[in-house]
PDB file of C-alpha atoms in Angstrom:
ATOM      1  CA  MET A   1    -260.994 -79.032-114.954  1.00  0.00           C
ATOM      2  CA  ALA A   2    -260.240 -75.656-113.347  1.00  0.00           C
ATOM      3  CA  GLN A   3    -263.583 -74.230-114.474  1.00  0.00           C
ATOM      4  CA  GLU A   4    -265.374 -77.163-112.985  1.00  0.00           C
ATOM      5  CA  ALA A   5    -263.543 -76.471-109.647  1.00  0.00           C
ATOM      6  CA  ALA A   6    -264.460 -72.738-109.724  1.00  0.00           C
ATOM      7  CA  THR A   7    -268.195 -73.490-110.357  1.00  0.00           C
ATOM      8  CA  ALA A   8    -268.248 -75.786-107.274  1.00  0.00           C
ATOM      9  CA  GLY A   9    -266.728 -73.051-105.006  1.00  0.00           C
ATOM     10  CA  ILE A  10    -262.949 -73.485-105.333  1.00  0.00           C
ATOM     11  CA  GLU A  11    -261.369 -70.007-105.683  1.00  0.00           C
ATOM     12  CA  ASN A  12    -257.877 -71.104-106.240  1.00  0.00           C
ATOM     13  CA  THR A  13    -257.979 -72.869-109.601  1.00  0.00           C
ATOM     14  CA  ASP A  14    -254.223 -73.041-109.922  1.00  0.00           C
ATOM     15  CA  ILE A  15    -254.230 -76.476-108.262  1.00  0.00           C
ATOM     16  CA  ALA A  16    -256.076 -77.931-111.155  1.00  0.00           C
ATOM     17  CA  ALA A  17    -252.792 -77.806-113.088  1.00  0.00           C
ATOM     18  CA  HIS A  18    -251.473 -80.674-110.916  1.00  0.00           C
ATOM     19  CA  ALA A  19    -254.401 -82.981-111.651  1.00  0.00           C
ATOM     20  CA  GLY A  20    -252.781 -84.635-114.682  1.00  0.00           C
ATOM     21  CA  GLY A  21    -249.457 -85.214-113.323  1.00  0.00           C
ATOM     22  CA  GLY A  22    -250.141 -87.287-110.303  1.00  0.00           C
ATOM     23  CA  ILE A  23    -249.412 -86.391-106.563  1.00  0.00           C
ATOM     24  CA  ALA A  24    -245.991 -84.877-106.277  1.00  0.00           C
ATOM     25  CA  SER A  25    -246.387 -83.731-102.612  1.00  0.00           C
ATOM     26  CA  ALA A  26    -248.449 -84.012 -99.459  1.00  0.00           C
ATOM     27  CA  ASP A  27    -250.280 -80.739-100.035  1.00  0.00           C
ATOM     28  CA  LEU A  28    -251.226 -81.799-103.572  1.00  0.00           C
ATOM     29  CA  VAL A  29    -253.120 -84.817-102.159  1.00  0.00           C
ATOM     30  CA  TRP A  30    -255.668 -82.458-100.487  1.00  0.00           C
ATOM     31  CA  ASP A  31    -255.680 -80.156-103.518  1.00  0.00           C
ATOM     32  CA  GLN A  32    -256.578 -83.173-105.645  1.00  0.00           C
ATOM     33  CA  LEU A  33    -259.364 -84.079-103.270  1.00  0.00           C
ATOM     34  CA  ARG A  34    -260.773 -80.714-103.694  1.00  0.00           C
ATOM     35  CA  ILE A  35    -260.683 -81.029-107.483  1.00  0.00           C
ATOM     36  CA  GLU A  36    -262.169 -84.403-107.425  1.00  0.00           C
ATOM     37  CA  ALA A  37    -264.904 -83.246-104.998  1.00  0.00           C
ATOM     38  CA  ALA A  38    -265.674 -80.275-107.124  1.00  0.00           C
ATOM     39  CA  ASP A  39    -266.192 -82.434-110.199  1.00  0.00           C
ATOM     40  CA  LEU A  40    -268.440 -84.745-108.418  1.00  0.00           C
ATOM     41  CA  ALA A  41    -270.323 -81.963-106.968  1.00  0.00           C
ATOM     42  CA  ASN A  42    -271.065 -80.764-110.408  1.00  0.00           C
ATOM     43  CA  ARG A  43    -272.367 -84.088-111.532  1.00  0.00           C
ATOM     44  CA  GLU A  44    -274.310 -85.125-108.370  1.00  0.00           C
ATOM     45  CA  ARG A  45    -276.550 -82.500-107.077  1.00  0.00           C
ATOM     46  CA  LEU A  46    -277.705 -84.382-103.880  1.00  0.00           C
ATOM     47  CA  LEU A  47    -273.956 -84.775-102.766  1.00  0.00           C
ATOM     48  CA  ARG A  48    -273.040 -81.127-103.416  1.00  0.00           C
ATOM     49  CA  PRO A  49    -273.836 -79.719 -99.843  1.00  0.00           C
ATOM     50  CA  LEU A  50    -271.986 -82.641 -98.230  1.00  0.00           C
ATOM     51  CA  LEU A  51    -268.982 -82.195-100.544  1.00  0.00           C
ATOM     52  CA  ARG A  52    -268.861 -78.402-100.046  1.00  0.00           C
ATOM     53  CA  GLU A  53    -269.081 -78.745 -96.344  1.00  0.00           C
ATOM     54  CA  GLN A  54    -266.622 -81.592 -95.747  1.00  0.00           C
ATOM     55  CA  ILE A  55    -264.040 -81.146 -98.546  1.00  0.00           C
ATOM     56  CA  ILE A  56    -264.318 -78.194-100.840  1.00  0.00           C
ATOM     57  CA  THR A  57    -264.580 -75.322 -98.412  1.00  0.00           C
ATOM     58  CA  ALA A  58    -262.445 -77.179 -95.562  1.00  0.00           C
ATOM     59  CA  PRO A  59    -259.418 -75.002 -94.957  1.00  0.00           C
ATOM     60  CA  VAL A  60    -256.852 -77.866 -94.443  1.00  0.00           C
ATOM     61  CA  GLY A  61    -256.675 -81.512 -94.567  1.00  0.00           C
ATOM     62  CA  ALA A  62    -257.288 -81.961 -90.836  1.00  0.00           C
ATOM     63  CA  ASP A  63    -260.618 -80.208 -91.322  1.00  0.00           C
ATOM     64  CA  MET A  64    -261.515 -82.568 -94.167  1.00  0.00           C
ATOM     65  CA  LEU A  65    -260.592 -85.650 -92.215  1.00  0.00           C
ATOM     66  CA  ALA A  66    -262.380 -84.549 -89.035  1.00  0.00           C
ATOM     67  CA  GLY A  67    -265.476 -83.551 -91.008  1.00  0.00           C
ATOM     68  CA  VAL A  68    -265.720 -86.952 -92.928  1.00  0.00           C
ATOM     69  CA  LEU A  69    -265.133 -89.026 -89.783  1.00  0.00           C
ATOM     70  CA  ALA A  70    -267.439 -87.068 -87.559  1.00  0.00           C
ATOM     71  CA  ALA A  71    -270.226 -87.322 -90.107  1.00  0.00           C
ATOM     72  CA  ARG A  72    -269.871 -91.102 -90.438  1.00  0.00           C
ATOM     73  CA  LEU A  73    -269.532 -91.782 -86.700  1.00  0.00           C
ATOM     74  CA  SER A  74    -272.271 -89.528 -85.299  1.00  0.00           C
ATOM     75  CA  VAL A  75    -274.751 -92.367 -85.266  1.00  0.00           C
ATOM     76  CA  ALA A  76    -274.255 -93.536 -81.685  1.00  0.00           C
ATOM     77  CA  GLY A  77    -275.217 -91.033 -78.981  1.00  0.00           C
ATOM     78  CA  MET A  78    -272.655 -88.295 -79.452  1.00  0.00           C
ATOM     79  CA  GLY A  79    -273.614 -85.660 -81.935  1.00  0.00           C
ATOM     80  CA  SER A  80    -271.546 -84.829 -85.020  1.00  0.00           C
ATOM     81  CA  ALA A  81    -270.646 -81.375 -83.702  1.00  0.00           C
ATOM     82  CA  ASP A  82    -269.058 -82.883 -80.433  1.00  0.00           C
ATOM     83  CA  LEU A  83    -267.250 -85.561 -82.531  1.00  0.00           C
ATOM     84  CA  LEU A  84    -266.031 -82.827 -84.771  1.00  0.00           C
ATOM     85  CA  ASP A  85    -264.597 -80.847 -81.972  1.00  0.00           C
ATOM     86  CA  LEU A  86    -262.865 -83.919 -80.599  1.00  0.00           C
ATOM     87  CA  PHE A  87    -261.397 -84.859 -83.870  1.00  0.00           C
ATOM     88  CA  ARG A  88    -260.222 -81.287 -84.520  1.00  0.00           C
ATOM     89  CA  ASP A  89    -258.539 -81.114 -81.209  1.00  0.00           C
ATOM     90  CA  VAL A  90    -256.748 -84.370 -81.575  1.00  0.00           C
ATOM     91  CA  LEU A  91    -255.558 -83.645 -85.093  1.00  0.00           C
ATOM     92  CA  THR A  92    -254.436 -80.239 -84.068  1.00  0.00           C
ATOM     93  CA  HIS A  93    -252.227 -81.566 -81.430  1.00  0.00           C
ATOM     94  CA  ASN A  94    -250.952 -84.526 -83.529  1.00  0.00           C
ATOM     95  CA  PRO A  95    -250.160 -83.315 -87.007  1.00  0.00           C
ATOM     96  CA  GLU A  96    -248.395 -86.641 -87.738  1.00  0.00           C
ATOM     97  CA  ILE A  97    -251.926 -88.303 -88.073  1.00  0.00           C
ATOM     98  CA  ILE A  98    -252.578 -86.172 -91.171  1.00  0.00           C
ATOM     99  CA  THR A  99    -249.100 -87.157 -92.586  1.00  0.00           C
ATOM    100  CA  GLY A 100    -250.160 -90.759 -92.107  1.00  0.00           C
ATOM    101  CA  THR A 101    -253.582 -90.112 -93.765  1.00  0.00           C
ATOM    102  CA  GLU A 102    -251.849 -88.615 -96.775  1.00  0.00           C
ATOM    103  CA  VAL A 103    -249.642 -91.763 -97.398  1.00  0.00           C
ATOM    104  CA  ASP A 104    -252.555 -94.035 -96.703  1.00  0.00           C
ATOM    105  CA  LEU A 105    -254.689 -92.300 -99.314  1.00  0.00           C
ATOM    106  CA  VAL A 106    -251.902 -92.710-101.985  1.00  0.00           C
ATOM    107  CA  ALA A 107    -251.430 -96.380-100.890  1.00  0.00           C
ATOM    108  CA  VAL A 108    -255.185 -97.159-101.464  1.00  0.00           C
ATOM    109  CA  ARG A 109    -255.239 -95.153-104.690  1.00  0.00           C
ATOM    110  CA  THR A 110    -252.354 -96.933-106.222  1.00  0.00           C
ATOM    111  CA  ARG A 111    -253.016-100.574-104.902  1.00  0.00           C
ATOM    112  CA  ASP A 112    -256.753-101.017-105.201  1.00  0.00           C
ATOM    113  CA  PRO A 113    -257.947-101.353-108.851  1.00  0.00           C
ATOM    114  CA  ALA A 114    -261.509-100.521-107.781  1.00  0.00           C
ATOM    115  CA  CYS A 115    -260.479 -97.126-106.362  1.00  0.00           C
ATOM    116  CA  THR A 116    -260.267 -94.794-109.378  1.00  0.00           C
ATOM    117  CA  THR A 117    -259.861 -91.570-107.421  1.00  0.00           C
ATOM    118  CA  TYR A 118    -258.682 -90.197-104.087  1.00  0.00           C
ATOM    119  CA  LEU A 119    -262.019 -88.927-103.443  1.00  0.00           C
ATOM    120  CA  HIS A 120    -263.516 -92.458-103.692  1.00  0.00           C
ATOM    121  CA  ALA A 121    -261.245 -93.675-100.990  1.00  0.00           C
ATOM    122  CA  PHE A 122    -261.795 -90.649 -98.902  1.00  0.00           C
ATOM    123  CA  LEU A 123    -265.514 -90.884 -98.977  1.00  0.00           C
ATOM    124  CA  ASN A 124    -266.430 -94.437 -99.359  1.00  0.00           C
ATOM    125  CA  LEU A 125    -263.841 -97.012 -98.142  1.00  0.00           C
ATOM    126  CA  LYS A 126    -264.656 -98.198 -94.617  1.00  0.00           C
ATOM    127  CA  GLY A 127    -261.142 -99.801 -94.290  1.00  0.00           C
ATOM    128  CA  PHE A 128    -259.688 -96.363 -94.821  1.00  0.00           C
ATOM    129  CA  HIS A 129    -262.009 -94.689 -92.419  1.00  0.00           C
ATOM    130  CA  ALA A 130    -261.461 -97.345 -89.731  1.00  0.00           C
ATOM    131  CA  LEU A 131    -257.681 -96.758 -89.992  1.00  0.00           C
ATOM    132  CA  GLN A 132    -257.993 -92.950 -89.719  1.00  0.00           C
ATOM    133  CA  THR A 133    -260.282 -93.316 -86.737  1.00  0.00           C
ATOM    134  CA  HIS A 134    -257.780 -95.616 -85.207  1.00  0.00           C
ATOM    135  CA  ARG A 135    -255.090 -93.027 -85.571  1.00  0.00           C
ATOM    136  CA  ILE A 136    -257.184 -90.605 -83.474  1.00  0.00           C
ATOM    137  CA  ALA A 137    -258.151 -93.239 -80.914  1.00  0.00           C
ATOM    138  CA  HIS A 138    -254.447 -94.350 -80.582  1.00  0.00           C
ATOM    139  CA  ALA A 139    -253.443 -90.586 -79.888  1.00  0.00           C
ATOM    140  CA  LEU A 140    -256.145 -90.424 -77.196  1.00  0.00           C
ATOM    141  CA  TRP A 141    -254.778 -93.671 -75.777  1.00  0.00           C
ATOM    142  CA  VAL A 142    -251.206 -92.362 -75.734  1.00  0.00           C
ATOM    143  CA  GLU A 143    -252.483 -89.222 -73.995  1.00  0.00           C
ATOM    144  CA  GLY A 144    -253.977 -91.374 -71.232  1.00  0.00           C
ATOM    145  CA  ARG A 145    -257.604 -90.895 -72.297  1.00  0.00           C
ATOM    146  CA  VAL A 146    -258.070 -94.648 -72.220  1.00  0.00           C
ATOM    147  CA  GLU A 147    -261.856 -94.794 -71.924  1.00  0.00           C
ATOM    148  CA  MET A 148    -262.413 -92.174 -74.647  1.00  0.00           C
ATOM    149  CA  ALA A 149    -260.002 -94.053 -76.870  1.00  0.00           C
ATOM    150  CA  SER A 150    -261.856 -97.407 -76.196  1.00  0.00           C
ATOM    151  CA  TRP A 151    -265.286 -95.779 -76.913  1.00  0.00           C
ATOM    152  CA  LEU A 152    -264.087 -94.399 -80.092  1.00  0.00           C
ATOM    153  CA  SER A 153    -262.387 -97.750 -81.155  1.00  0.00           C
ATOM    154  CA  ASN A 154    -265.639 -99.607 -80.367  1.00  0.00           C
ATOM    155  CA  LEU A 155    -267.878 -97.168 -82.256  1.00  0.00           C
ATOM    156  CA  ALA A 156    -265.479 -97.409 -85.322  1.00  0.00           C
ATOM    157  CA  SER A 157    -265.827-101.077 -85.149  1.00  0.00           C
ATOM    158  CA  LEU A 158    -269.663-101.041 -85.090  1.00  0.00           C
ATOM    159  CA  VAL A 159    -269.705 -98.522 -87.972  1.00  0.00           C
ATOM    160  CA  PHE A 160    -266.976 -99.614 -90.180  1.00  0.00           C
ATOM    161  CA  GLY A 161    -266.182-103.356 -89.361  1.00  0.00           C
ATOM    162  CA  PRO A 162    -262.479-103.533 -88.449  1.00  0.00           C
ATOM    163  CA  ASP A 163    -261.851-104.082 -84.726  1.00  0.00           C
ATOM    164  CA  ILE A 164    -258.582-102.373 -83.975  1.00  0.00           C
ATOM    165  CA  HIS A 165    -257.438-101.922 -80.353  1.00  0.00           C
ATOM    166  CA  PRO A 166    -256.503 -98.282 -79.746  1.00  0.00           C
ATOM    167  CA  ALA A 167    -253.161 -99.285 -78.188  1.00  0.00           C
ATOM    168  CA  ALA A 168    -252.035-101.109 -81.428  1.00  0.00           C
ATOM    169  CA  SER A 169    -249.168 -99.315 -83.267  1.00  0.00           C
ATOM    170  CA  LEU A 170    -249.756 -98.825 -86.893  1.00  0.00           C
ATOM    171  CA  GLY A 171    -247.400 -97.139 -89.331  1.00  0.00           C
ATOM    172  CA  SER A 172    -248.424 -95.373 -92.547  1.00  0.00           C
ATOM    173  CA  GLY A 173    -248.992 -96.453 -96.161  1.00  0.00           C
ATOM    174  CA  ILE A 174    -251.354 -99.077 -94.868  1.00  0.00           C
ATOM    175  CA  MET A 175    -254.304-100.381 -96.788  1.00  0.00           C
ATOM    176  CA  LEU A 176    -257.120-102.348 -95.031  1.00  0.00           C
ATOM    177  CA  ASP A 177    -258.716-103.696 -98.253  1.00  0.00           C
ATOM    178  CA  HIS A 178    -262.530-104.011 -97.700  1.00  0.00           C
ATOM    179  CA  GLY A 179    -262.022-103.817 -93.974  1.00  0.00           C
ATOM    180  CA  SER A 180    -264.711-106.350 -92.922  1.00  0.00           C
ATOM    181  CA  GLY A 181    -263.778-108.747 -90.237  1.00  0.00           C
ATOM    182  CA  ILE A 182    -260.293-107.429 -89.522  1.00  0.00           C
ATOM    183  CA  VAL A 183    -259.161-107.926 -85.928  1.00  0.00           C
ATOM    184  CA  ILE A 184    -255.859-106.225 -84.696  1.00  0.00           C
ATOM    185  CA  GLY A 185    -254.924-106.846 -81.004  1.00  0.00           C
ATOM    186  CA  GLU A 186    -253.551-104.615 -78.301  1.00  0.00           C
ATOM    187  CA  THR A 187    -249.838-105.199 -78.711  1.00  0.00           C
ATOM    188  CA  ALA A 188    -249.736-105.711 -82.509  1.00  0.00           C
ATOM    189  CA  VAL A 189    -247.304-103.586 -84.512  1.00  0.00           C
ATOM    190  CA  ILE A 190    -247.811-102.962 -88.215  1.00  0.00           C
ATOM    191  CA  GLU A 191    -245.031-101.154 -89.979  1.00  0.00           C
ATOM    192  CA  ASP A 192    -245.201 -98.953 -92.981  1.00  0.00           C
ATOM    193  CA  GLU A 193    -246.385-100.035 -96.476  1.00  0.00           C
ATOM    194  CA  VAL A 194    -248.468-103.001 -95.407  1.00  0.00           C
ATOM    195  CA  SER A 195    -251.687-104.389 -97.068  1.00  0.00           C
ATOM    196  CA  ILE A 196    -254.291-106.399 -95.222  1.00  0.00           C
ATOM    197  CA  LEU A 197    -257.297-108.035 -96.727  1.00  0.00           C
ATOM    198  CA  GLN A 198    -260.690-108.802 -95.328  1.00  0.00           C
ATOM    199  CA  ASN A 199    -261.114-111.236 -92.241  1.00  0.00           C
ATOM    200  CA  VAL A 200    -257.577-111.068 -91.201  1.00  0.00           C
ATOM    201  CA  THR A 201    -256.827-111.648 -87.411  1.00  0.00           C
ATOM    202  CA  LEU A 202    -253.753-110.437 -85.631  1.00  0.00           C
ATOM    203  CA  GLY A 203    -254.380-112.098 -82.407  1.00  0.00           C
ATOM    204  CA  GLY A 204    -253.153-113.832 -79.282  1.00  0.00           C
ATOM    205  CA  THR A 205    -252.968-117.452 -78.510  1.00  0.00           C
ATOM    206  CA  GLY A 206    -254.844-117.589 -75.198  1.00  0.00           C
ATOM    207  CA  LYS A 207    -255.159-115.608 -71.967  1.00  0.00           C
ATOM    208  CA  GLU A 208    -251.498-114.491 -71.628  1.00  0.00           C
ATOM    209  CA  THR A 209    -250.887-110.954 -70.784  1.00  0.00           C
ATOM    210  CA  GLY A 210    -248.199-108.539 -71.886  1.00  0.00           C
ATOM    211  CA  ASP A 211    -246.672-108.357 -75.352  1.00  0.00           C
ATOM    212  CA  ARG A 212    -248.775-111.053 -77.131  1.00  0.00           C
ATOM    213  CA  HIS A 213    -249.633-110.021 -80.616  1.00  0.00           C
ATOM    214  CA  PRO A 214    -247.910-110.208 -84.044  1.00  0.00           C
ATOM    215  CA  LYS A 215    -245.467-107.810 -85.364  1.00  0.00           C
ATOM    216  CA  ILE A 216    -245.931-107.157 -89.063  1.00  0.00           C
ATOM    217  CA  ARG A 217    -242.819-105.551 -90.868  1.00  0.00           C
ATOM    218  CA  ARG A 218    -242.565-103.346 -93.774  1.00  0.00           C
ATOM    219  CA  GLY A 219    -243.912-104.211 -97.172  1.00  0.00           C
ATOM    220  CA  VAL A 220    -246.035-107.284 -96.042  1.00  0.00           C
ATOM    221  CA  MET A 221    -249.220-108.488 -97.722  1.00  0.00           C
ATOM    222  CA  ILE A 222    -251.683-110.583 -95.655  1.00  0.00           C
ATOM    223  CA  GLY A 223    -254.272-112.312 -97.690  1.00  0.00           C
ATOM    224  CA  ALA A 224    -257.965-112.769 -96.954  1.00  0.00           C
ATOM    225  CA  GLY A 225    -258.941-114.861 -93.987  1.00  0.00           C
ATOM    226  CA  ALA A 226    -255.352-115.364 -92.694  1.00  0.00           C
ATOM    227  CA  LYS A 227    -254.858-115.749 -89.028  1.00  0.00           C
ATOM    228  CA  ILE A 228    -251.510-114.652 -87.381  1.00  0.00           C
ATOM    229  CA  LEU A 229    -251.398-115.571 -83.713  1.00  0.00           C
ATOM    230  CA  GLY A 230    -249.116-114.817 -80.903  1.00  0.00           C
ATOM    231  CA  ASN A 231    -246.034-112.445 -80.461  1.00  0.00           C
ATOM    232  CA  ILE A 232    -244.289-113.547 -83.638  1.00  0.00           C
ATOM    233  CA  GLU A 233    -242.711-111.489 -86.427  1.00  0.00           C
ATOM    234  CA  ILE A 234    -243.762-111.529 -90.140  1.00  0.00           C
ATOM    235  CA  GLY A 235    -240.506-110.538 -91.824  1.00  0.00           C
ATOM    236  CA  ALA A 236    -240.297-107.478 -94.203  1.00  0.00           C
ATOM    237  CA  PHE A 237    -241.629-107.985 -97.630  1.00  0.00           C
ATOM    238  CA  SER A 238    -243.186-111.294 -97.083  1.00  0.00           C
ATOM    239  CA  LYS A 239    -246.659-112.607 -97.954  1.00  0.00           C
ATOM    240  CA  VAL A 240    -249.103-114.650 -96.098  1.00  0.00           C
ATOM    241  CA  ALA A 241    -251.402-116.572 -98.387  1.00  0.00           C
ATOM    242  CA  ALA A 242    -255.150-116.380 -97.938  1.00  0.00           C
ATOM    243  CA  GLY A 243    -256.632-118.701 -95.388  1.00  0.00           C
ATOM    244  CA  SER A 244    -253.298-119.437 -93.840  1.00  0.00           C
ATOM    245  CA  VAL A 245    -252.821-119.792 -89.994  1.00  0.00           C
ATOM    246  CA  VAL A 246    -249.483-118.582 -88.838  1.00  0.00           C
ATOM    247  CA  VAL A 247    -248.272-119.552 -85.355  1.00  0.00           C
ATOM    248  CA  LYS A 248    -244.383-119.335 -85.948  1.00  0.00           C
ATOM    249  CA  PRO A 249    -242.200-116.398 -87.041  1.00  0.00           C
ATOM    250  CA  VAL A 250    -241.925-115.850 -90.832  1.00  0.00           C
ATOM    251  CA  PRO A 251    -238.600-114.865 -92.523  1.00  0.00           C
ATOM    252  CA  ALA A 252    -238.189-111.761 -94.621  1.00  0.00           C
ATOM    253  CA  HIS A 253    -238.757-112.055 -98.470  1.00  0.00           C
ATOM    254  CA  CYS A 254    -240.932-115.180 -98.606  1.00  0.00           C
ATOM    255  CA  THR A 255    -244.519-116.566 -98.960  1.00  0.00           C
ATOM    256  CA  VAL A 256    -246.060-118.713 -96.356  1.00  0.00           C
ATOM    257  CA  ALA A 257    -249.188-120.823 -96.809  1.00  0.00           C
ATOM    258  CA  GLY A 258    -251.184-123.544 -95.262  1.00  0.00           C
ATOM    259  CA  VAL A 259    -252.550-124.640 -91.837  1.00  0.00           C
ATOM    260  CA  PRO A 260    -250.266-124.307 -90.041  1.00  0.00           C
ATOM    261  CA  ALA A 261    -248.386-122.118 -92.425  1.00  0.00           C
ATOM    262  CA  THR A 262    -244.999-123.016 -93.927  1.00  0.00           C
ATOM    263  CA  VAL A 263    -242.681-121.328 -96.427  1.00  0.00           C
ATOM    264  CA  VAL A 264    -243.619-122.196-100.029  1.00  0.00           C
ATOM    265  CA  ARG A 265    -241.623-119.554-101.993  1.00  0.00           C
ATOM    266  CA  ILE A 266    -238.659-117.274-101.667  1.00  0.00           C
ATOM    267  CA  HIS A 267    -239.081-113.721-103.244  1.00  0.00           C
ATOM    268  CA  ARG A 268    -236.740-111.703-105.290  1.00  0.00           C
ATOM    269  CA  ALA A 269    -235.047-109.005-103.209  1.00  0.00           C
ATOM    270  CA  ASP A 270    -236.910-106.200-104.988  1.00  0.00           C
ATOM    271  CA  GLU A 271    -240.369-107.532-104.581  1.00  0.00           C
ATOM    272  CA  ILE A 272    -242.881-105.669-102.469  1.00  0.00           C
ATOM    273  CA  PRO A 273    -246.093-107.797-101.887  1.00  0.00           C
ATOM    274  CA  ALA A 274    -247.870-105.001-100.308  1.00  0.00           C
ATOM    275  CA  GLU A 275    -247.732-103.047-103.508  1.00  0.00           C
ATOM    276  CA  THR A 276    -248.046-105.767-106.135  1.00  0.00           C
ATOM    277  CA  MET A 277    -250.996-107.309-104.239  1.00  0.00           C
ATOM    278  CA  ASP A 278    -250.457-110.497-106.204  1.00  0.00           C
ATOM    279  CA  GLN A 279    -252.610-113.217-104.523  1.00  0.00           C
ATOM    280  CA  ASN A 280    -250.998-116.179-106.212  1.00  0.00           C
ATOM    281  CA  ILE A 281    -248.751-118.386-104.084  1.00  0.00           C
TER     282      ILE A 281
END
């Protein structure tokens, strides 16, 4: 594998030694991406220039992320060079975004059976792209650049599918599986280690203002098509079954299902629905 990496332009082939043992540190996530990109570049000639520019020769993870997102989002008015400058600036001043990206990559790679490499998630999964774009938009929102944040959030929704308000607070280790149709409202909070499938809504219940959206605690899995409405809490390590409509708080360590949703099962204390991704009730 080290030889393949070298032929694609990676000079430091020592990182290849880590490829067989999994990801042991944050730096190795980005090293592994370079190895996988080099391998793909050797196999797919047409992708080679893109892979070299966006991943293989990028100095650090922030440059990789900025390059990939700028290339994806440069379809609406603003050129990729301008987006690249914007993303690099935000990532430079908010290094915690890259930390979140690293944990998100590991989450997708370990939870999604269709994702066989980190590179596949990094290049091709629109839920992952939407989530990382949200991290940048949220940083802009916090800095007071509300219109820029809203423009970027809207562009990400047009390109990737998920509609995430830039003010929403999202943790790390999150997987937006498929991404299509996901809506996350302004005052929503999603803690670490959460999995959300397609067509999920974290919305309000009307025209009320203020804190009006759901709070999703650690380790939760939300099944496809579920609707969670209002300023309610989904307790840690619980599961919302596909197609459910949740309008009341959900205790920790349980499964809710139905319209309206009710508790149908109590979990073991060590069960983490976001990781097991078990869709059964």
